[in-house]
Tab-separated table of C-alpha atoms in Angstrom:
chain	number	residue	atom	x	y	z
A	1	MET	CA	0.000	0.000	0.000
A	2	ALA	CA	2.854	2.383	0.845
A	3	HIS	CA	4.415	1.888	-2.609
A	4	CYS	CA	1.050	2.455	-4.238
A	5	ASN	CA	0.640	5.663	-2.276
A	6	ASP	CA	4.093	6.827	-3.362
A	7	GLN	CA	3.113	6.412	-7.000
A	8	ILE	CA	-0.251	8.087	-6.563
A	9	ILE	CA	1.225	10.968	-4.582
A	10	ASP	CA	3.938	11.503	-7.183
A	11	GLN	CA	1.330	11.624	-9.947
A	12	LEU	CA	-0.893	14.008	-7.997
A	13	LEU	CA	2.009	16.314	-7.162
A	14	THR	CA	3.114	16.356	-10.798
A	15	GLN	CA	-0.393	17.231	-11.961
A	16	ALA	CA	-0.638	20.048	-9.399
A	17	GLU	CA	2.745	21.423	-10.498
A	18	GLN	CA	1.678	21.402	-14.143
A	19	GLU	CA	-1.408	23.410	-13.176
A	20	GLY	CA	0.635	25.859	-11.085
A	21	ARG	CA	-1.095	25.120	-7.781
A	22	CYS	CA	-0.711	23.248	-4.518
A	23	LEU	CA	-2.049	19.725	-4.196
A	24	ILE	CA	-5.465	19.212	-2.608
A	25	PRO	CA	-5.664	15.619	-1.269
A	26	PRO	CA	-8.511	13.747	-2.979
A	27	SER	CA	-9.064	11.429	-0.016
A	28	THR	CA	-8.389	11.037	3.688
A	29	ALA	CA	-5.909	8.221	2.997
A	30	ILE	CA	-3.865	10.386	0.630
A	31	ARG	CA	-3.988	13.286	3.072
A	32	LYS	CA	-2.629	11.094	5.875
A	33	ALA	CA	0.095	9.766	3.581
A	34	LEU	CA	1.068	13.345	2.660
A	35	LEU	CA	1.159	14.372	6.309
A	36	ARG	CA	3.571	11.512	7.068
A	37	ARG	CA	5.897	12.837	4.378
A	38	THR	CA	5.604	16.511	5.368
A	39	GLY	CA	8.967	18.045	6.149
A	40	VAL	CA	10.834	15.277	4.345
A	41	THR	CA	9.683	15.055	0.719
A	42	VAL	CA	6.505	17.115	1.018
A	43	ALA	CA	5.822	20.707	2.116
A	44	SER	CA	2.516	21.902	3.557
A	45	PRO	CA	2.381	25.720	3.233
A	46	ILE	CA	-1.029	25.937	4.907
A	47	PRO	CA	-3.176	23.202	6.460
A	48	GLY	CA	-4.720	20.960	3.818
A	49	LEU	CA	-2.459	22.017	0.935
A	50	PHE	CA	0.725	20.225	-0.122
A	51	ALA	CA	3.635	20.534	-2.566
A	52	ARG	CA	6.778	18.644	-3.504
A	53	LYS	CA	9.401	19.980	-1.106
A	54	THR	CA	12.309	20.185	-3.564
A	55	ARG	CA	10.251	22.267	-5.989
A	56	TRP	CA	8.604	24.376	-3.280
A	57	ASP	CA	11.997	25.364	-1.908
A	58	GLU	CA	12.924	26.744	-5.352
A	59	LEU	CA	9.907	29.055	-5.592
A	60	ASN	CA	9.987	32.639	-4.351
A	61	ARG	CA	7.318	34.054	-2.046
A	62	ALA	CA	5.182	35.450	-4.869
A	63	GLN	CA	5.239	32.176	-6.815
A	64	ARG	CA	4.296	30.229	-3.691
A	65	HIS	CA	1.454	32.628	-2.958
A	66	CYS	CA	-0.013	32.186	-6.435
A	67	GLU	CA	0.094	28.392	-6.098
A	68	ILE	CA	-1.713	28.581	-2.758
A	69	ILE	CA	-4.369	30.924	-4.185
A	70	ARG	CA	-5.038	28.708	-7.218
A	71	ALA	CA	-5.609	25.729	-4.920
A	72	LEU	CA	-7.889	27.735	-2.622
A	73	ALA	CA	-9.875	28.816	-5.680
A	74	ILE	CA	-10.645	25.145	-6.403
A	75	ILE	CA	-11.732	24.504	-2.816
A	76	HIS	CA	-13.772	27.739	-2.713
A	77	PRO	CA	-14.967	28.485	-6.276
A	78	ASP	CA	-17.231	31.271	-4.991
A	79	TRP	CA	-14.339	33.281	-3.526
A	80	THR	CA	-12.987	36.396	-5.265
A	81	PHE	CA	-9.411	37.231	-4.347
A	82	CYS	CA	-8.513	40.866	-3.861
A	83	SER	CA	-5.854	43.238	-2.600
A	84	PHE	CA	-2.306	41.845	-2.613
A	85	SER	CA	-3.413	38.328	-3.630
A	86	ALA	CA	-5.161	39.677	-6.735
A	87	ALA	CA	-2.140	41.876	-7.453
A	88	CYS	CA	0.150	38.859	-7.224
A	89	LEU	CA	-2.021	36.846	-9.629
A	90	LEU	CA	-2.142	39.854	-11.980
A	91	GLU	CA	1.685	39.821	-11.900
A	92	LEU	CA	2.079	43.188	-10.234
A	93	GLU	CA	5.137	43.713	-8.055
A	94	VAL	CA	4.072	43.097	-4.463
A	95	SER	CA	6.258	43.408	-1.386
A	96	TRP	CA	6.520	39.866	-0.058
A	97	ARG	CA	5.634	40.960	3.473
A	98	HIS	CA	2.010	41.275	2.260
A	99	LEU	CA	1.828	37.699	1.005
A	100	ASN	CA	1.640	35.867	4.318
A	101	VAL	CA	-2.152	35.493	4.057
A	102	ALA	CA	-4.681	35.055	1.254
A	103	HIS	CA	-6.732	38.208	0.682
A	104	VAL	CA	-10.416	37.533	-0.045
A	105	CYS	CA	-13.452	39.743	-0.740
A	106	SER	CA	-16.159	39.529	1.893
A	107	SER	CA	-19.562	41.125	2.435
A	108	THR	CA	-19.019	40.950	6.187
A	109	LYS	CA	-16.630	42.893	8.392
A	110	PRO	CA	-12.900	42.694	7.563
A	111	SER	CA	-11.145	39.992	9.559
A	112	ALA	CA	-7.671	38.573	10.063
A	113	ARG	CA	-7.254	36.535	13.223
A	114	PRO	CA	-3.701	36.125	14.552
A	115	GLY	CA	-2.175	33.088	12.879
A	116	ALA	CA	-4.970	32.908	10.287
A	117	HIS	CA	-4.176	32.108	6.667
A	118	ILE	CA	-7.093	34.107	5.240
A	119	GLN	CA	-7.707	37.843	5.520
A	120	ARG	CA	-11.191	39.005	4.566
A	121	HIS	CA	-11.701	42.511	3.183
A	122	GLN	CA	-15.022	44.307	2.962
A	123	ILE	CA	-14.627	44.838	-0.770
A	124	GLU	CA	-17.335	44.418	-3.370
A	125	PRO	CA	-16.050	42.131	-6.153
A	126	ALA	CA	-17.865	44.173	-8.806
A	127	GLY	CA	-16.494	43.472	-12.277
A	128	ALA	CA	-14.378	40.544	-11.081
A	129	ILE	CA	-12.369	38.841	-13.802
A	130	ARG	CA	-11.208	35.239	-14.086
A	131	LEU	CA	-7.594	34.179	-14.460
A	132	SER	CA	-7.317	30.473	-15.274
A	133	GLY	CA	-10.429	29.730	-13.243
A	134	THR	CA	-9.576	32.052	-10.338
A	135	SER	CA	-11.808	35.068	-9.665
A	136	VAL	CA	-9.927	38.296	-8.897
A	137	THR	CA	-10.804	41.962	-8.637
A	138	PRO	CA	-10.095	43.943	-11.852
A	139	PRO	CA	-6.711	45.644	-12.348
A	140	ILE	CA	-7.592	49.253	-11.481
A	141	GLN	CA	-9.564	48.228	-8.388
A	142	THR	CA	-6.788	45.855	-7.316
A	143	ALA	CA	-4.065	48.495	-7.644
A	144	THR	CA	-6.218	51.074	-5.852
A	145	ASP	CA	-7.039	48.705	-2.987
A	146	CYS	CA	-3.368	47.897	-2.488
A	147	LEU	CA	-2.286	51.542	-2.560
A	148	LEU	CA	-4.881	52.439	0.061
A	149	GLN	CA	-3.748	49.591	2.335
A	150	THR	CA	-0.027	50.219	2.380
A	151	GLY	CA	2.555	52.944	2.840
A	152	PHE	CA	4.721	54.889	0.430
A	153	ALA	CA	7.599	52.383	0.166
A	154	ASP	CA	5.485	49.234	-0.231
A	155	GLY	CA	3.029	51.066	-2.467
A	156	MET	CA	5.691	52.125	-4.954
A	157	PRO	CA	6.167	48.678	-6.592
A	158	ILE	CA	2.385	48.437	-6.993
A	159	ALA	CA	2.208	51.884	-8.594
A	160	ASP	CA	5.231	51.360	-10.869
A	161	SER	CA	4.094	47.981	-12.132
A	162	ALA	CA	0.421	48.946	-12.510
A	163	ILE	CA	1.419	51.740	-14.866
A	164	SER	CA	3.963	49.688	-16.811
A	165	LYS	CA	2.233	46.276	-16.966
A	166	PHE	CA	-1.364	47.421	-17.397
A	167	GLY	CA	-0.509	50.351	-19.640
A	168	LEU	CA	-2.515	52.628	-17.354
A	169	ALA	CA	-2.074	56.372	-17.188
A	170	ARG	CA	-1.045	57.742	-13.807
A	171	GLU	CA	-4.101	60.014	-13.971
A	172	GLN	CA	-6.438	57.017	-14.319
A	173	LEU	CA	-5.193	55.529	-11.084
A	174	MET	CA	-5.190	58.876	-9.278
A	175	GLU	CA	-8.806	59.419	-10.290
A	176	ALA	CA	-9.708	55.929	-9.044
A	177	VAL	CA	-8.031	56.704	-5.714
A	178	GLU	CA	-9.806	60.054	-5.358
A	179	GLN	CA	-13.163	58.367	-5.907
A	180	ARG	CA	-12.542	56.315	-2.777
A	181	THR	CA	-12.236	59.380	-0.497
A	182	THR	CA	-14.177	59.222	2.732
A	183	ALA	CA	-14.080	61.268	5.915
A	184	ARG	CA	-11.949	58.605	7.606
A	185	ASN	CA	-9.270	57.715	5.071
A	186	GLY	CA	-7.668	61.061	4.283
A	187	ARG	CA	-4.126	60.003	5.148
A	188	ALA	CA	-4.405	56.784	3.100
A	189	ILE	CA	-5.680	58.778	0.118
A	190	ARG	CA	-2.832	61.305	0.398
A	191	THR	CA	-0.234	58.547	0.619
A	192	ALA	CA	-1.689	56.706	-2.395
A	193	LEU	CA	-1.821	59.889	-4.502
A	194	THR	CA	1.726	60.797	-3.540
A	195	THR	CA	2.955	57.317	-4.397
A	196	LEU	CA	1.366	57.587	-7.838
A	197	ARG	CA	2.895	61.026	-8.327
A	198	TYR	CA	6.350	59.490	-7.930
A	199	ALA	CA	5.589	56.296	-9.901
A	200	ASP	CA	7.988	55.514	-12.733
A	201	VAL	CA	7.641	52.925	-15.507
A	202	ARG	CA	11.420	52.490	-15.732
A	203	ALA	CA	11.641	50.483	-12.494
A	204	GLU	CA	12.598	46.927	-13.425
A	205	SER	CA	11.804	45.149	-10.165
A	206	GLY	CA	9.798	45.537	-7.005
A	207	GLY	CA	12.999	45.815	-4.999
A	208	GLU	CA	14.173	48.772	-7.096
A	209	SER	CA	10.818	50.466	-6.533
A	210	VAL	CA	11.012	50.053	-2.761
A	211	ALA	CA	14.622	51.272	-2.720
A	212	ARG	CA	13.731	54.367	-4.758
A	213	ALA	CA	10.851	55.155	-2.401
A	214	VAL	CA	13.178	54.969	0.609
A	215	MET	CA	15.648	57.245	-1.198
A	216	ILE	CA	12.888	59.786	-1.854
A	217	GLU	CA	11.690	59.642	1.762
A	218	THR	CA	15.200	60.308	3.086
A	219	GLY	CA	16.088	63.067	0.603
A	220	PHE	CA	18.413	61.040	-1.652
A	221	ALA	CA	16.183	60.659	-4.728
A	222	PRO	CA	18.231	59.353	-7.688
A	223	ASP	CA	18.790	61.644	-10.662
A	224	TRP	CA	18.445	58.747	-13.110
A	225	LEU	CA	16.887	55.302	-13.226
A	226	GLN	CA	18.363	52.633	-15.512
A	227	TYR	CA	21.324	54.887	-16.295
A	228	GLU	CA	22.886	53.671	-19.519
A	229	LEU	CA	26.558	53.559	-20.483
A	230	THR	CA	28.249	51.893	-23.434
A	231	ASP	CA	30.333	48.806	-22.793
A	232	PRO	CA	33.946	49.971	-23.363
A	233	PHE	CA	34.711	46.665	-25.114
A	234	ASP	CA	31.610	46.554	-27.295
A	235	SER	CA	30.149	49.832	-28.549
A	236	ALA	CA	26.934	48.081	-29.590
A	237	LYS	CA	26.301	46.774	-26.089
A	238	PRO	CA	24.806	49.042	-23.405
A	239	ILE	CA	25.436	48.602	-19.679
A	240	ARG	CA	22.758	49.887	-17.354
A	241	THR	CA	22.847	50.549	-13.647
A	242	ASP	CA	19.753	50.710	-11.453
A	243	PHE	CA	20.386	54.255	-10.206
A	244	ALA	CA	22.707	57.193	-10.746
A	245	TRP	CA	23.321	60.445	-8.882
A	246	GLU	CA	25.172	63.528	-10.127
A	247	ARG	CA	27.712	64.695	-7.545
A	248	GLN	CA	29.343	67.483	-9.541
A	249	ALA	CA	29.403	68.401	-13.196
A	250	ARG	CA	30.034	65.166	-15.148
A	251	GLU	CA	30.811	63.271	-11.931
A	252	LEU	CA	28.429	60.443	-11.100
A	253	THR	CA	27.834	57.858	-8.450
A	254	LEU	CA	26.207	54.703	-9.768
A	255	GLY	CA	23.930	52.551	-7.645
A	256	GLU	CA	23.012	48.866	-7.826
A	257	LEU	CA	20.518	46.899	-5.766
A	258	ASP	CA	22.020	43.513	-4.993
A	259	GLY	CA	19.831	40.474	-4.667
A	260	LEU	CA	20.279	36.726	-4.617
A	261	VAL	CA	17.382	36.194	-7.016
A	262	LYS	CA	19.437	36.892	-10.136
A	263	TYR	CA	21.843	34.150	-9.085
A	264	THR	CA	19.196	31.603	-8.084
A	265	ASP	CA	16.054	32.176	-10.160
A	266	GLN	CA	16.116	29.856	-13.166
A	267	THR	CA	14.307	32.382	-15.364
A	268	MET	CA	16.887	35.079	-14.670
A	269	LEU	CA	19.779	32.652	-14.983
A	270	ALA	CA	18.566	31.847	-18.535
A	271	GLY	CA	20.392	28.525	-18.687
A	272	ARG	CA	23.525	29.676	-16.866
A	273	THR	CA	24.811	28.262	-13.607
A	274	THR	CA	25.028	30.443	-10.517
A	275	ALA	CA	28.824	30.489	-10.875
A	276	GLU	CA	28.548	31.666	-14.481
A	277	ALA	CA	26.129	34.421	-13.477
A	278	LEU	CA	28.517	35.584	-10.745
A	279	VAL	CA	31.452	35.688	-13.163
A	280	ALA	CA	29.371	37.634	-15.707
A	281	GLU	CA	28.435	40.165	-13.024
A	282	ARG	CA	32.075	40.595	-12.036
A	283	GLN	CA	32.971	41.197	-15.695
A	284	ARG	CA	30.166	43.735	-16.054
A	285	GLU	CA	31.351	45.588	-12.954
A	286	ALA	CA	34.933	45.580	-14.235
A	287	HIS	CA	33.760	47.154	-17.500
A	288	LEU	CA	31.815	49.810	-15.586
A	289	SER	CA	34.868	50.629	-13.473
A	290	LEU	CA	36.720	51.881	-16.549
A	291	TYR	CA	34.474	54.944	-16.542
A	292	GLY	CA	35.835	55.891	-13.131
A	293	HIS	CA	32.455	56.397	-11.507
A	294	PRO	CA	32.077	55.045	-7.949
A	295	LEU	CA	29.671	52.110	-7.818
A	296	LEU	CA	27.591	51.787	-4.657
A	297	ARG	CA	25.996	48.394	-4.041
A	298	PHE	CA	23.326	47.787	-1.411
A	299	THR	CA	20.944	45.010	-0.412
A	300	MET	CA	17.228	44.836	0.393
A	301	ASN	CA	18.132	44.267	4.036
A	302	GLU	CA	19.902	47.638	3.993
A	303	VAL	CA	16.950	49.229	2.205
A	304	ARG	CA	14.552	47.899	4.852
A	305	SER	CA	16.791	48.763	7.807
A	306	THR	CA	15.825	52.233	9.022
A	307	GLY	CA	18.484	54.794	8.191
A	308	THR	CA	21.021	52.290	6.816
A	309	LEU	CA	20.613	53.112	3.122
A	310	ALA	CA	20.567	56.870	3.807
A	311	LYS	CA	23.800	56.589	5.791
A	312	LYS	CA	25.405	54.603	2.980
A	313	LEU	CA	24.357	57.155	0.359
A	314	GLN	CA	25.590	60.019	2.502
A	315	THR	CA	28.937	58.291	3.068
A	316	ALA	CA	29.248	57.844	-0.694
A	317	GLY	CA	29.131	61.637	-1.080
A	318	ILE	CA	25.633	61.921	-2.526
A	319	ARG	CA	24.135	65.252	-1.565
A	320	GLN	CA	20.944	65.216	0.433
A	321	THR	CA	18.152	67.465	-0.727
A	322	ALA	CA	15.528	68.883	1.597
A	323	LEU	CA	13.453	66.135	3.156
A	324	PRO	CA	10.147	65.871	1.292
A	325	THR	CA	7.019	67.354	2.796
A	326	TRP	CA	4.930	65.587	0.172
A	327	LEU	CA	2.552	63.827	2.539
A	328	ASN	CA	0.682	67.027	3.351
A	329	GLU	CA	0.984	68.644	-0.070
A	330	VAL	CA	-1.588	66.563	-1.897
A	331	GLU	CA	-4.947	68.320	-1.961
A	332	LEU	CA	-8.116	66.265	-1.571
């Protein structure tokens, strides 16, 4: 029986992986067999859902969240997912800290019990769309909901990607935000409008968006995004850096957000090994160094650590402008 279960479980896990979701046990016997394997060959991200551990460990937080949501949509076909869950399924850039629970529309009061895996929002799923059988709130509503539920830094990746991936005009989203004004949410509206005012389609990742927001908040806004130079060894090949600041006339400081994802994510590796990607990055940096511009590298941990990125930028000689007073400047 154990061998039979191994075969069945392997087939079920493979099918779930092909459909981009977690496995829902079809019977009590299979569920018990999966539970015995949990932590060894099987992962259980939330009670009742399972995945092959080796594959689950390779997925990032956003990919895992989508697989959980697609499984929940099968269990609860009447649910409409909203907020950060809908944004994740719509492939917007979402700060991973918001993906610890599944966000669901509800006609009742909002709820999120400590330790719960579901957060219910009092959001009407009007105009819900379906993505591969999963009901989600439409793009403009999703982006607006997220912007009203988060701060400037975590809202920036939503704003950047909503404009770039949906092809929306900044004004469209600002109008949608303004329509949600009530007597009690003035600060949330101001923050959302300010975030959209600073949104930029050139951001290439959620991490870059968060970093830029922190720079703006601390008075070190970059002068350029995706600053482009020509590879000294190949005039037809551009080299871009995430950020650039002008220190004096024709003197620049270049900035790069470091992350492990480009050395571990199979899509970004594009067939290369991690070692090959590291060597290529070292070569790229060596080519950049020939221009003589200082290159400042920083991590998401430094971005998220209060004051750390600002101190690093200041030490690098980047001038600090007046701290923004933007939060109170937006008129309602």
